[in-house]
mmCIF file of C-alpha atoms in Angstrom:
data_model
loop_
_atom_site.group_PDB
_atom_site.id
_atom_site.type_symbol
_atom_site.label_atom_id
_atom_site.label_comp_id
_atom_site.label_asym_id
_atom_site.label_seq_id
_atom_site.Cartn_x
_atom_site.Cartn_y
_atom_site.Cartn_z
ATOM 1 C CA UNK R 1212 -30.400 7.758 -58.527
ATOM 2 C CA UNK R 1213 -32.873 5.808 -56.266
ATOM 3 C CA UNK R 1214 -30.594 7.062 -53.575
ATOM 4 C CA UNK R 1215 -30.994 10.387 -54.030
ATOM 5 C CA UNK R 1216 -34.604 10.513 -54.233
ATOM 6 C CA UNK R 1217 -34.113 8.177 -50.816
ATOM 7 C CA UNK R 1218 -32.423 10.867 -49.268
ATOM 8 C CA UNK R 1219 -34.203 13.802 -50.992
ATOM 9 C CA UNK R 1220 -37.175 12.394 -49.091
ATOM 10 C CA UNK R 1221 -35.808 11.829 -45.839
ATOM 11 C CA UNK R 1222 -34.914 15.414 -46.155
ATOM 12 C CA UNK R 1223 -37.990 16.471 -46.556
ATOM 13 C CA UNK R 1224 -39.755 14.594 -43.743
ATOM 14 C CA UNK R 1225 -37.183 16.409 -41.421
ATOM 15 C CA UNK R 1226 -37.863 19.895 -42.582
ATOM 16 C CA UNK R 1227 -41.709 18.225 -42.145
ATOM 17 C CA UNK R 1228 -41.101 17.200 -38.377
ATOM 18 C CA UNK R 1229 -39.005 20.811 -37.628
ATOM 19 C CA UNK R 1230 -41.886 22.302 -38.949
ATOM 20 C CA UNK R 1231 -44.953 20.455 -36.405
ATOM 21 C CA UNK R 1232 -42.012 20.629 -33.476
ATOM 22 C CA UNK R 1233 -41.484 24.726 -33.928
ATOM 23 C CA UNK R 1234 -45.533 24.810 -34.273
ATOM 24 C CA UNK R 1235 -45.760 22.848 -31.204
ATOM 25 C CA UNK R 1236 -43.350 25.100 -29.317
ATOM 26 C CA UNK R 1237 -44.765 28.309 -30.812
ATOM 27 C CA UNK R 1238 -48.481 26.981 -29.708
ATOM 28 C CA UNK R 1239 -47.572 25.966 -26.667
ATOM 29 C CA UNK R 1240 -46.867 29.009 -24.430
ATOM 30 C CA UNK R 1241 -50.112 31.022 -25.764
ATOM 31 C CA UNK R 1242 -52.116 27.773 -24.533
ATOM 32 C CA UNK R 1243 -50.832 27.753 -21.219
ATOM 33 C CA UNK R 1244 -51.476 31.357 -20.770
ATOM 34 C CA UNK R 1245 -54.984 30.744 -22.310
ATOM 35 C CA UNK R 1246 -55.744 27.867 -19.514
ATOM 36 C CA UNK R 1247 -54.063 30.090 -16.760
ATOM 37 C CA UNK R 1248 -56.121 33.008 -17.276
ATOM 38 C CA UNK R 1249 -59.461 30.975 -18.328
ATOM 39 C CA UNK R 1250 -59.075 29.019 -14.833
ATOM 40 C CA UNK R 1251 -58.832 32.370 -13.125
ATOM 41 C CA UNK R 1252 -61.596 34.245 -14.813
ATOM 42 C CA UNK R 1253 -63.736 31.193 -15.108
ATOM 43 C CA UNK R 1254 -63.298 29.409 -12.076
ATOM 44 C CA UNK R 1255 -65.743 26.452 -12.274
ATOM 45 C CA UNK R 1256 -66.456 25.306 -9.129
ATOM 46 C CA UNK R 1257 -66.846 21.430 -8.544
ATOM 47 C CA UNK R 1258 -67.876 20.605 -4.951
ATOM 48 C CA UNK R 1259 -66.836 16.832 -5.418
ATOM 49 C CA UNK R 1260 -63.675 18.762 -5.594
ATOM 50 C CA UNK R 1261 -63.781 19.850 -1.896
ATOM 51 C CA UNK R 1262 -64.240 16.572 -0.987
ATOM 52 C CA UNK R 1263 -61.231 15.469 -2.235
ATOM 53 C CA UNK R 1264 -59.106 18.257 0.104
ATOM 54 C CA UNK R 1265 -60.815 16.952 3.181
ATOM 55 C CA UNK R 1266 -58.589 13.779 2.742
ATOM 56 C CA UNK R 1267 -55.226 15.530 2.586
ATOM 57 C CA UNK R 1268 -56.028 17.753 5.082
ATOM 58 C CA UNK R 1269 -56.810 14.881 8.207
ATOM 59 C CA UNK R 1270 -59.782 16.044 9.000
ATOM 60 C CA UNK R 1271 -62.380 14.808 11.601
ATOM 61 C CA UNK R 1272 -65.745 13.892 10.239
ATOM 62 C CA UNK R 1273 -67.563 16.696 11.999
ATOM 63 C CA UNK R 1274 -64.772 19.430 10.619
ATOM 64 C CA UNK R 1275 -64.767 17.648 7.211
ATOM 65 C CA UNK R 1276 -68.712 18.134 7.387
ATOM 66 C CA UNK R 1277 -68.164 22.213 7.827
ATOM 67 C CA UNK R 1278 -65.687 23.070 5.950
ATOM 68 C CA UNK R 1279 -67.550 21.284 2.670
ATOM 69 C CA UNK R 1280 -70.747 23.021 3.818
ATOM 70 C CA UNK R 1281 -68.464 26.128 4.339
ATOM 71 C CA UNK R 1282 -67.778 26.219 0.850
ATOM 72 C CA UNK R 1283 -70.798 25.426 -0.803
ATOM 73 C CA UNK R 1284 -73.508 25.461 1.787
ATOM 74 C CA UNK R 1285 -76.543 23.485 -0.257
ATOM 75 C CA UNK R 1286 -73.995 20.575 -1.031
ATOM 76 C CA UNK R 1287 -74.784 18.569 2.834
ATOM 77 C CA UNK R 1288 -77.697 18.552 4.715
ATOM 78 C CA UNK R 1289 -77.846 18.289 8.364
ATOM 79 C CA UNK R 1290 -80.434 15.759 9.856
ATOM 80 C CA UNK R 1291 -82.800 18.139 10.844
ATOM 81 C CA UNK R 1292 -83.057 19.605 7.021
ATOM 82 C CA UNK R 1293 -83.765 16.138 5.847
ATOM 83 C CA UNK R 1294 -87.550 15.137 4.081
ATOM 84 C CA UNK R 1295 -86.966 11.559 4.678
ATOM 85 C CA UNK R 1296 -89.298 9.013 6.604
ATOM 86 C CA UNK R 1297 -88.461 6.742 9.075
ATOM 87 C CA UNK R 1298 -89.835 4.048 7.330
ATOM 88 C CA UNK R 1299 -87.442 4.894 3.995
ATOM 89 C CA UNK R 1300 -84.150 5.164 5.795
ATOM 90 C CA UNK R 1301 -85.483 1.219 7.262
ATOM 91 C CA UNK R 1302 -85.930 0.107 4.173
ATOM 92 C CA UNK R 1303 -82.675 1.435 3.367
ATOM 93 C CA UNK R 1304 -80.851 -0.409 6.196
ATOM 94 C CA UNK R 1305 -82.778 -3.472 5.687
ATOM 95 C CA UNK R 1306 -81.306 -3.268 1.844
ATOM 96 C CA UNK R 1307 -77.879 -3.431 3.536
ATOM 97 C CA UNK R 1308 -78.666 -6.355 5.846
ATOM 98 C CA UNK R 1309 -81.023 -8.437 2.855
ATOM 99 C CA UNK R 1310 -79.162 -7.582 -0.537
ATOM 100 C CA UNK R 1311 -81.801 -7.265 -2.562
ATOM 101 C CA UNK R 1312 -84.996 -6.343 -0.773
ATOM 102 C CA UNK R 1313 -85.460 -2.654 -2.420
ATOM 103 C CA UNK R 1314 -85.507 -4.773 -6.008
ATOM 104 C CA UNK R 1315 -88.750 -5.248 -5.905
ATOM 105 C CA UNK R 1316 -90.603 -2.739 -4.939
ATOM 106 C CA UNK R 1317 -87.525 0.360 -5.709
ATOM 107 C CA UNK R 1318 -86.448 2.937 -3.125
ATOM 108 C CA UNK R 1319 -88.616 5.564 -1.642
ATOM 109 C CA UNK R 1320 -86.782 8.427 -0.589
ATOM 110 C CA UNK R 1321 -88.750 11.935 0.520
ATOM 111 C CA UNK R 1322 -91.460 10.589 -1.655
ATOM 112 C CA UNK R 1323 -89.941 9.747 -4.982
ATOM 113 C CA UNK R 1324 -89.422 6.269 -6.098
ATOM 114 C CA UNK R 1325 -86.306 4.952 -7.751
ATOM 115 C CA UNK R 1326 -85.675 2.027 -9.802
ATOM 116 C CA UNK R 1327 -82.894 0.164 -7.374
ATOM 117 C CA UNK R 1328 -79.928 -1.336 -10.111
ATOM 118 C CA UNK R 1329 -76.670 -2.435 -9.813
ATOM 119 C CA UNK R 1330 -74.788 -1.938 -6.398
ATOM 120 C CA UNK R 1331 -71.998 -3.682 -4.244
ATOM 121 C CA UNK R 1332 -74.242 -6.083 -2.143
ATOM 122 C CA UNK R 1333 -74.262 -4.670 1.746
ATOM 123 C CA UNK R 1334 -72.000 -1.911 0.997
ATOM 124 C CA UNK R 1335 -73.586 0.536 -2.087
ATOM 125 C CA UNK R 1336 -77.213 0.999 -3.176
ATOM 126 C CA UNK R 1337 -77.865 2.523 -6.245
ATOM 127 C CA UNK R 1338 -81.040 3.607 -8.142
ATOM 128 C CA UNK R 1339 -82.539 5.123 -11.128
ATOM 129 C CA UNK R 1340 -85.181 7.787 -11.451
ATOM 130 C CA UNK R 1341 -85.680 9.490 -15.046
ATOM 131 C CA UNK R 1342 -82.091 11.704 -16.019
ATOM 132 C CA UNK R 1343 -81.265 11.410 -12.241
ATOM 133 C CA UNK R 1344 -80.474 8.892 -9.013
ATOM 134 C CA UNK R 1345 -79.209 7.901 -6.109
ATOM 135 C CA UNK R 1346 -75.744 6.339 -4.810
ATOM 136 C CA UNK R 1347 -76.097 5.040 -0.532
ATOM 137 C CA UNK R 1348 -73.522 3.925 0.558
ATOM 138 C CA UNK R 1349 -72.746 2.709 3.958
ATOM 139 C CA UNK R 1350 -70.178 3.429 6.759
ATOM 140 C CA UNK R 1351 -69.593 2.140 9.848
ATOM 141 C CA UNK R 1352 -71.849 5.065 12.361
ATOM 142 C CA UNK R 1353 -73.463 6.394 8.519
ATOM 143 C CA UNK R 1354 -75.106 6.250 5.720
ATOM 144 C CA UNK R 1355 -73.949 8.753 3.018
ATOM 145 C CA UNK R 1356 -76.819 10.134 0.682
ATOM 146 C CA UNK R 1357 -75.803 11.560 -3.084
ATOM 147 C CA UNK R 1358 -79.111 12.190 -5.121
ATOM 148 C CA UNK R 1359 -78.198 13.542 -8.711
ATOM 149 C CA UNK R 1360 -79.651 14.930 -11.799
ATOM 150 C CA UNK R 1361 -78.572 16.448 -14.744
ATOM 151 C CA UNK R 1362 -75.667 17.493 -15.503
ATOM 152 C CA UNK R 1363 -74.468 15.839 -12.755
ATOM 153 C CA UNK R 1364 -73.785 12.390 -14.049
ATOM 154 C CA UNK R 1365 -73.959 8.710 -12.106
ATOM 155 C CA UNK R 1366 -70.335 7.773 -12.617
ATOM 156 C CA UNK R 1367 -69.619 11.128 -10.671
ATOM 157 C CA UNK R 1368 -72.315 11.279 -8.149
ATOM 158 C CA UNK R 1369 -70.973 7.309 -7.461
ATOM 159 C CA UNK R 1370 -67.710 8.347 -7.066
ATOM 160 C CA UNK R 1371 -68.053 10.805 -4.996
ATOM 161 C CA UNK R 1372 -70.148 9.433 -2.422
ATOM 162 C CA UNK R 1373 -68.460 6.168 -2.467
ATOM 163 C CA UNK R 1374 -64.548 8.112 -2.060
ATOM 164 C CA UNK R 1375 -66.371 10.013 0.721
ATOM 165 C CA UNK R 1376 -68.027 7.019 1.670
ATOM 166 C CA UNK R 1377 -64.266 5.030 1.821
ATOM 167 C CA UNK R 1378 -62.825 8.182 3.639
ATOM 168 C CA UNK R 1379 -65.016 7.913 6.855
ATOM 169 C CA UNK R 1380 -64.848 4.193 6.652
ATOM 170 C CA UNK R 1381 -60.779 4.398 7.238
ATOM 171 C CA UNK R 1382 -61.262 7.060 9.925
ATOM 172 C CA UNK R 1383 -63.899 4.501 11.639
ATOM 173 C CA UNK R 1384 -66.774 6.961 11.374
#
């Protein structure tokens, strides 16, 4: 008797698991279509993404530079668009030469002040300033610039910069 109620059981957690695998099948077709069209109706556009093609693509830094601005032209700044002082950007590159300098007193940068934290000594600077910040991080001819804010958050703006950052670094920029 015990074996029947044995096997009446494993019979039943079969027709169980046939029933969540047909459910899966049946589900999953009408989700893919669902993502497909969604993607194309709502195409969410992530700039970070952009910088991402410029790798596979072997692109110089100058090119890289316009086709990202090409695509979403208030993502990079030329030099002559930047609100920075000379005495910022050499307290910047002093930070990169004397890890640690910036602690103190926190990074100016076009007149706001943020709290310097955690970086990679002489390669990243990072810093705070209310539900935004700052990622610097250094190349060999650059410094690349990513100041954040909501929704934007720091893991992404640090990646970002610091892939892009890695990127010019291999081409010896």
């Amino acid at each position: 008797m015990a074996a029947t109620e044995s096997a009446g059981r494993r019979g039943q957690r079969k027709a169980k698991e046939a029933a969540v695998g047909a459910a899966a099948r049946a589900l999953f077709y009408p989700t893919l279509l669902y993502n497909v069209v969604r993607s194309k109706v709502q195409a969410e556009f992530r700039w970070w993404d952009e910088v991402d093609q410029v790798k596979y693509k072997n692109m110089t830094p100058t090119a890289a530079f316009e086709y990202v601005r090409s695509k979403r032209a208030r993502v990079l700044l030329t030099h002559s668009q930047w609100k920075f002082k000379p005495e910022e950007i050499a307290a910047i590159k002093k930070d990169f030469d004397e890890p640690g300098s910036l602690a103190p007193t926190g990074l100016f940068l076009g007149g706001a002040k943020y709290m310097v934290i955690m970086g990679e000594p002489g390669v990243v600077i990072r810093g705070k300033k209310g539900t935004g910040g700052i990622c610097v991080k250094k190349t060999c001819q650059a410094m690349i610039l990513g100041i954040y804010d909501e929704p934007m958050t720091p893991g992404q703006c640090n990646m970002v910069v610091e892939r892009l950052g890695d990127y010019l670094i291999d081409q010896e920029f």
